[in-house]
């Protein structure tokens, strides 16, 4: 499936707010529209947000009025990057992608404007292809962690829809399925945005991977019944010590898994690890509009004036995590040492 369709006059995004009932693309024809699509969750998932933001930056430079000077160019470029940076504060891949585009610009700094534009687009295409390749490598490294005929519980959506393609947590599940492991999946619905109910089930059905939808508050029941063999989730930001920020509700699932002796894994590329943050206590948590809780789809289920708290993410301490699966290997148990070793391996 094509979550992100990149063209040099527009960026077409599969509208994840409308899945699975409607498969429709939103055409972003400016960097402002691209930023709004990220904020409004037309596209979501840390890796997909990163690639989309990079494409939005290239589109902004493509449409930039002819600058009067280098200072004018820099001012316009900074405005584009800052607009992207303000969209989703928790997803570190967003800032990683913005930095990649800044570094790319520096490499072609002496080139004419037309060549700068083309170089930035080439970086976007490279990021898109790189993300898919890394996801497949994550799947390969996670394959041995999935026993034959096992049932995997997952939370939110960390699949092809959350990335440029293939997925992180669902990438591991896909790798196991296509290796003949005969896996089954329990998908938490993931309130309030219902990414598990709407997106994860839709993806897995398309690949004919057996999936059963459960509500978030059923996870403990199925663990107690011995019907969950392992948990695999994605991540939006990982601190240097292995603490993981992921979709709200992940922390609860991790505690349940620990209590029942069930391995809990996180699948994410190295770009999701923010080594500048010592622990998860430093990860900024996005607070979203209360109407996401007051409504399901277009149907209001609570009083319009009821007070609502709506943190989009929570932080799971590393002590609850069996391992973090990346494109270069698994940090198990996750801590500063095992995570640093992953980065050393990536540089070899």
Short mmCIF file of C-alpha atoms in Angstrom, two decimals:
data_model
loop_
_atom_site.label_atom_id
_atom_site.label_comp_id
_atom_site.label_asym_id
_atom_site.label_seq_id
_atom_site.Cartn_x
_atom_site.Cartn_y
_atom_site.Cartn_z
CA UNK A 1 0.00 0.00 0.00
CA UNK A 2 1.16 3.56 -0.68
CA UNK A 3 0.78 5.57 2.50
CA UNK A 4 2.75 8.46 1.01
CA UNK A 5 2.79 9.28 -2.71
CA UNK A 6 5.48 11.90 -3.32
CA UNK A 7 5.33 14.13 -6.37
CA UNK A 8 7.18 17.37 -6.99
CA UNK A 9 3.96 19.41 -7.23
CA UNK A 10 2.07 17.76 -4.38
CA UNK A 11 2.21 15.10 -1.68
CA UNK A 12 -0.65 12.60 -1.68
CA UNK A 13 -1.39 11.01 1.69
CA UNK A 14 -3.71 8.09 2.34
CA UNK A 15 -6.27 9.64 4.71
CA UNK A 16 -6.00 7.48 7.81
CA UNK A 17 -8.88 9.27 9.52
CA UNK A 18 -11.31 7.64 7.10
CA UNK A 19 -9.97 4.09 7.00
CA UNK A 20 -11.18 1.37 6.80
CA UNK A 21 -14.52 2.62 5.48
CA UNK A 22 -13.11 4.91 2.78
CA UNK A 23 -9.78 4.68 0.96
CA UNK A 24 -9.09 8.25 -0.09
CA UNK A 25 -6.00 10.36 -0.66
CA UNK A 26 -5.49 13.93 0.49
CA UNK A 27 -3.44 16.07 -1.91
CA UNK A 28 -1.15 18.50 -0.07
CA UNK A 29 -0.15 21.25 -2.47
CA UNK A 30 1.94 23.38 -0.12
CA UNK A 31 4.13 22.91 2.92
CA UNK A 32 1.42 24.50 5.06
CA UNK A 33 -1.13 21.92 3.90
CA UNK A 34 1.41 19.16 4.57
CA UNK A 35 1.98 20.41 8.12
CA UNK A 36 -1.78 20.57 8.71
CA UNK A 37 -2.16 16.99 7.48
CA UNK A 38 0.41 15.84 10.06
CA UNK A 39 -1.27 17.78 12.87
CA UNK A 40 -4.75 16.53 11.90
CA UNK A 41 -3.50 12.92 11.68
CA UNK A 42 -4.22 12.40 8.02
CA UNK A 43 -0.84 10.71 8.30
CA UNK A 44 0.48 9.39 11.62
CA UNK A 45 3.16 7.10 13.00
CA UNK A 46 6.63 8.46 13.76
CA UNK A 47 8.47 7.18 10.63
CA UNK A 48 5.64 8.24 8.29
CA UNK A 49 5.52 11.67 9.93
CA UNK A 50 9.27 12.04 9.35
CA UNK A 51 9.11 11.18 5.65
CA UNK A 52 6.05 13.39 5.14
CA UNK A 53 7.72 16.34 6.89
CA UNK A 54 10.82 15.94 4.70
CA UNK A 55 8.63 15.95 1.61
CA UNK A 56 6.80 19.02 2.91
CA UNK A 57 10.12 20.84 3.30
CA UNK A 58 11.14 19.97 -0.27
CA UNK A 59 7.74 21.11 -1.52
CA UNK A 60 8.10 24.38 0.39
CA UNK A 61 11.49 25.06 -1.18
CA UNK A 62 10.11 24.09 -4.60
CA UNK A 63 7.40 26.75 -4.25
CA UNK A 64 9.58 29.33 -2.51
CA UNK A 65 9.57 32.78 -4.14
CA UNK A 66 12.92 33.68 -5.68
CA UNK A 67 14.99 34.82 -2.69
CA UNK A 68 16.60 38.26 -2.73
CA UNK A 69 19.69 36.98 -0.93
CA UNK A 70 21.10 34.03 0.95
CA UNK A 71 19.73 35.55 4.14
CA UNK A 72 16.27 35.69 2.56
CA UNK A 73 16.58 32.05 1.48
CA UNK A 74 17.63 31.03 4.98
CA UNK A 75 14.72 32.90 6.54
CA UNK A 76 12.21 31.22 4.23
CA UNK A 77 13.77 27.79 4.75
CA UNK A 78 13.75 28.23 8.55
CA UNK A 79 10.07 29.19 8.45
CA UNK A 80 9.25 26.00 6.53
CA UNK A 81 11.23 23.82 8.95
CA UNK A 82 9.75 25.50 12.04
CA UNK A 83 6.24 25.01 10.70
CA UNK A 84 6.94 21.28 10.39
CA UNK A 85 8.59 21.11 13.82
CA UNK A 86 5.46 22.43 15.54
CA UNK A 87 3.14 19.67 14.27
CA UNK A 88 3.68 16.62 16.56
CA UNK A 89 6.15 17.22 19.42
CA UNK A 90 6.56 13.64 20.68
CA UNK A 91 7.56 11.95 17.40
CA UNK A 92 11.35 12.27 17.31
CA UNK A 93 11.50 11.04 13.69
CA UNK A 94 9.94 14.38 12.77
CA UNK A 95 12.95 16.30 14.10
CA UNK A 96 15.36 13.69 12.76
CA UNK A 97 13.92 14.18 9.25
CA UNK A 98 14.05 17.97 9.54
CA UNK A 99 17.72 17.73 10.53
CA UNK A 100 18.39 15.42 7.58
CA UNK A 101 16.94 18.04 5.24
CA UNK A 102 19.00 20.78 6.87
CA UNK A 103 22.14 18.70 6.48
CA UNK A 104 21.25 17.97 2.86
CA UNK A 105 20.89 21.68 2.17
CA UNK A 106 24.30 22.38 3.67
CA UNK A 107 25.90 19.88 1.30
CA UNK A 108 24.52 21.72 -1.74
CA UNK A 109 24.79 25.19 -0.28
CA UNK A 110 26.91 26.56 -3.12
CA UNK A 111 24.59 25.28 -5.86
CA UNK A 112 22.00 27.36 -7.74
CA UNK A 113 18.44 27.33 -6.39
CA UNK A 114 17.19 24.87 -9.02
CA UNK A 115 19.89 22.38 -8.09
CA UNK A 116 19.19 22.81 -4.38
CA UNK A 117 15.55 22.00 -5.00
CA UNK A 118 16.40 18.87 -6.95
CA UNK A 119 18.91 17.72 -4.32
CA UNK A 120 16.31 18.11 -1.55
CA UNK A 121 13.80 16.04 -3.54
CA UNK A 122 16.39 13.33 -4.05
CA UNK A 123 16.95 13.25 -0.28
CA UNK A 124 13.20 12.79 0.25
CA UNK A 125 13.10 9.84 -2.18
CA UNK A 126 16.11 8.36 -0.41
CA UNK A 127 14.45 8.72 3.01
CA UNK A 128 11.30 7.05 1.69
CA UNK A 129 13.17 4.07 0.27
CA UNK A 130 15.46 3.87 3.29
CA UNK A 131 12.52 3.64 5.70
CA UNK A 132 11.04 0.67 3.85
CA UNK A 133 14.41 -1.08 3.77
CA UNK A 134 14.98 -0.50 7.50
CA UNK A 135 11.51 -1.79 8.33
CA UNK A 136 12.26 -5.05 6.53
CA UNK A 137 15.52 -5.34 8.46
CA UNK A 138 13.62 -4.80 11.72
CA UNK A 139 11.30 -7.62 10.69
CA UNK A 140 14.26 -9.90 10.01
CA UNK A 141 15.87 -9.17 13.40
CA UNK A 142 12.59 -9.75 15.20
CA UNK A 143 11.70 -12.98 13.42
CA UNK A 144 13.47 -15.32 15.87
CA UNK A 145 11.60 -13.74 18.78
CA UNK A 146 8.24 -14.95 17.45
CA UNK A 147 7.62 -18.65 18.21
CA UNK A 148 5.69 -20.78 15.71
CA UNK A 149 1.92 -20.79 16.20
CA UNK A 150 2.10 -17.91 18.68
CA UNK A 151 -0.43 -15.19 19.42
CA UNK A 152 0.95 -11.66 19.38
CA UNK A 153 -0.84 -8.77 21.04
CA UNK A 154 -0.21 -5.33 19.57
CA UNK A 155 -1.37 -1.85 20.50
CA UNK A 156 -2.11 1.05 18.16
CA UNK A 157 -0.81 0.74 14.58
CA UNK A 158 2.89 0.30 13.85
CA UNK A 159 2.48 -1.05 10.36
CA UNK A 160 2.84 0.09 6.78
CA UNK A 161 0.43 2.94 7.50
CA UNK A 162 2.72 4.29 10.23
CA UNK A 163 5.83 4.15 8.03
CA UNK A 164 6.79 4.55 4.40
CA UNK A 165 5.83 0.88 4.04
CA UNK A 166 5.96 -2.60 5.67
CA UNK A 167 5.93 -1.42 9.29
CA UNK A 168 7.90 -1.85 12.53
CA UNK A 169 5.85 -3.94 14.99
CA UNK A 170 3.69 -5.23 12.15
CA UNK A 171 6.87 -5.65 10.12
CA UNK A 172 8.02 -8.27 12.64
CA UNK A 173 4.58 -9.91 12.50
CA UNK A 174 4.64 -9.83 8.69
CA UNK A 175 8.10 -11.41 8.65
CA UNK A 176 6.87 -14.21 10.93
CA UNK A 177 3.75 -14.76 8.84
CA UNK A 178 5.57 -14.97 5.53
CA UNK A 179 8.17 -17.26 7.14
CA UNK A 180 5.36 -19.73 7.83
CA UNK A 181 5.24 -19.22 11.62
CA UNK A 182 1.41 -19.35 11.61
CA UNK A 183 1.02 -16.40 13.94
CA UNK A 184 -2.22 -14.89 15.11
CA UNK A 185 -2.72 -11.33 16.28
CA UNK A 186 -4.82 -9.71 18.98
CA UNK A 187 -5.25 -6.03 18.11
CA UNK A 188 -6.19 -3.58 20.85
CA UNK A 189 -8.74 -1.10 19.51
CA UNK A 190 -6.61 1.79 20.91
CA UNK A 191 -8.89 4.53 22.14
CA UNK A 192 -9.50 7.32 21.48
CA UNK A 193 -8.40 7.42 17.81
CA UNK A 194 -8.98 3.69 17.27
CA UNK A 195 -5.81 3.04 15.28
CA UNK A 196 -5.89 -0.64 16.23
CA UNK A 197 -9.55 -1.14 15.31
CA UNK A 198 -9.44 0.87 12.11
CA UNK A 199 -5.89 0.54 10.80
CA UNK A 200 -4.12 -2.52 12.22
CA UNK A 201 -7.02 -4.88 11.47
CA UNK A 202 -7.35 -3.40 7.96
CA UNK A 203 -3.65 -3.93 7.22
CA UNK A 204 -3.51 -7.48 8.54
CA UNK A 205 -6.67 -8.56 6.75
CA UNK A 206 -5.18 -7.32 3.48
CA UNK A 207 -2.18 -9.60 4.08
CA UNK A 208 -4.46 -12.47 5.21
CA UNK A 209 -2.80 -12.56 8.64
CA UNK A 210 -5.29 -13.87 11.23
CA UNK A 211 -6.33 -11.00 13.49
CA UNK A 212 -8.91 -10.61 16.24
CA UNK A 213 -10.00 -7.18 17.48
CA UNK A 214 -10.35 -6.64 21.23
CA UNK A 215 -11.10 -3.57 23.34
CA UNK A 216 -8.23 -2.06 25.29
CA UNK A 217 -9.59 -3.26 28.63
CA UNK A 218 -9.66 -6.90 27.48
CA UNK A 219 -5.87 -7.31 27.24
CA UNK A 220 -5.50 -8.47 30.86
CA UNK A 221 -8.27 -11.04 30.45
CA UNK A 222 -6.59 -12.68 27.47
CA UNK A 223 -3.21 -12.70 29.20
CA UNK A 224 -4.73 -14.29 32.28
CA UNK A 225 -6.32 -16.95 30.07
CA UNK A 226 -2.92 -17.84 28.60
CA UNK A 227 -3.91 -16.62 25.14
CA UNK A 228 -1.07 -14.13 24.60
CA UNK A 229 2.47 -15.35 23.92
CA UNK A 230 4.19 -12.02 23.38
CA UNK A 231 3.51 -8.32 22.84
CA UNK A 232 5.07 -6.23 20.08
CA UNK A 233 4.45 -2.48 19.77
CA UNK A 234 6.06 0.44 17.98
CA UNK A 235 7.49 3.66 19.42
CA UNK A 236 7.37 7.40 18.87
CA UNK A 237 10.45 8.24 20.92
CA UNK A 238 12.95 6.16 22.90
CA UNK A 239 15.26 7.69 25.50
CA UNK A 240 18.92 6.75 25.92
CA UNK A 241 18.10 4.47 28.86
CA UNK A 242 15.48 2.46 26.93
CA UNK A 243 12.32 4.17 28.21
CA UNK A 244 9.75 4.22 25.41
CA UNK A 245 7.04 6.74 24.53
CA UNK A 246 4.29 5.14 22.49
CA UNK A 247 0.55 5.50 22.01
CA UNK A 248 -1.43 6.06 25.20
CA UNK A 249 -2.25 2.72 26.79
CA UNK A 250 1.06 1.07 25.97
CA UNK A 251 2.31 1.46 29.56
CA UNK A 252 -0.75 -0.39 30.88
CA UNK A 253 -0.18 -3.26 28.44
CA UNK A 254 3.49 -3.47 29.48
CA UNK A 255 2.60 -3.76 33.17
CA UNK A 256 0.04 -6.48 32.41
CA UNK A 257 2.62 -8.37 30.33
CA UNK A 258 5.21 -8.14 33.13
CA UNK A 259 2.70 -9.44 35.69
CA UNK A 260 1.88 -12.44 33.50
CA UNK A 261 5.47 -13.22 32.47
CA UNK A 262 4.85 -12.34 28.82
CA UNK A 263 7.71 -10.90 26.73
CA UNK A 264 7.07 -7.27 25.75
CA UNK A 265 9.01 -6.01 22.72
CA UNK A 266 9.30 -2.63 21.02
CA UNK A 267 10.12 -2.42 17.30
CA UNK A 268 11.56 0.84 15.98
CA UNK A 269 14.38 2.18 13.79
CA UNK A 270 17.44 3.77 15.37
CA UNK A 271 16.10 7.16 14.22
CA UNK A 272 13.39 6.83 16.89
CA UNK A 273 16.02 6.68 19.65
CA UNK A 274 16.73 10.12 21.08
CA UNK A 275 20.07 9.72 22.86
CA UNK A 276 19.95 13.37 23.93
CA UNK A 277 17.29 12.43 26.48
CA UNK A 278 18.57 10.52 29.50
CA UNK A 279 15.19 9.03 30.39
CA UNK A 280 11.55 8.96 29.45
CA UNK A 281 10.81 11.68 32.01
CA UNK A 282 12.27 14.16 29.49
CA UNK A 283 10.05 13.12 26.56
CA UNK A 284 7.44 15.79 25.72
CA UNK A 285 3.92 14.34 25.68
CA UNK A 286 1.50 15.78 23.14
CA UNK A 287 -1.90 16.83 24.52
CA UNK A 288 -4.69 16.60 21.94
CA UNK A 289 -8.18 18.08 21.68
CA UNK A 290 -10.81 16.77 24.05
CA UNK A 291 -13.31 16.11 21.26
CA UNK A 292 -11.27 13.04 20.30
CA UNK A 293 -12.48 11.54 23.58
CA UNK A 294 -15.96 13.08 23.59
CA UNK A 295 -16.74 11.54 20.21
CA UNK A 296 -16.32 8.30 18.31
CA UNK A 297 -16.10 9.25 14.68
CA UNK A 298 -18.81 11.87 14.20
CA UNK A 299 -20.94 10.52 17.08
CA UNK A 300 -20.78 12.45 20.35
CA UNK A 301 -20.74 10.09 23.37
CA UNK A 302 -20.23 12.61 26.19
CA UNK A 303 -21.43 16.08 27.11
CA UNK A 304 -19.88 18.80 24.96
CA UNK A 305 -18.73 20.72 28.04
CA UNK A 306 -17.28 17.79 30.02
CA UNK A 307 -13.64 18.29 30.99
CA UNK A 308 -11.30 15.92 29.16
CA UNK A 309 -7.63 14.96 29.49
CA UNK A 310 -6.22 13.58 26.25
CA UNK A 311 -2.48 12.78 26.34
CA UNK A 312 -1.58 11.13 23.04
CA UNK A 313 1.29 9.06 24.49
CA UNK A 314 2.58 7.49 27.68
CA UNK A 315 6.05 6.34 28.68
CA UNK A 316 6.90 2.70 29.41
CA UNK A 317 10.00 2.35 31.62
CA UNK A 318 12.73 0.12 30.22
CA UNK A 319 12.34 -2.37 33.07
CA UNK A 320 9.08 -3.59 31.54
CA UNK A 321 10.60 -4.16 28.09
CA UNK A 322 12.27 -7.44 27.09
CA UNK A 323 13.97 -5.93 24.06
CA UNK A 324 13.98 -3.12 21.49
CA UNK A 325 14.12 -4.50 17.94
CA UNK A 326 15.95 -2.29 15.44
CA UNK A 327 17.39 -2.57 11.95
CA UNK A 328 20.82 -3.57 13.33
CA UNK A 329 19.78 -5.91 16.13
CA UNK A 330 17.96 -6.19 19.44
CA UNK A 331 18.82 -4.26 22.61
CA UNK A 332 18.01 -6.78 25.33
CA UNK A 333 17.58 -5.78 28.05
CA UNK A 334 17.30 -2.18 26.86
CA UNK A 335 19.62 0.18 28.72
CA UNK A 336 22.28 2.75 27.93
CA UNK A 337 24.87 0.08 27.21
CA UNK A 338 22.84 -2.13 24.87
CA UNK A 339 21.45 0.90 23.05
CA UNK A 340 24.90 2.41 22.60
CA UNK A 341 26.04 -0.95 21.19
CA UNK A 342 23.32 -0.73 18.54
CA UNK A 343 24.65 2.61 17.34
CA UNK A 344 28.18 1.24 17.30
CA UNK A 345 26.97 -1.67 15.16
CA UNK A 346 25.25 0.75 12.78
CA UNK A 347 28.56 2.57 12.22
CA UNK A 348 30.58 -0.58 11.46
#
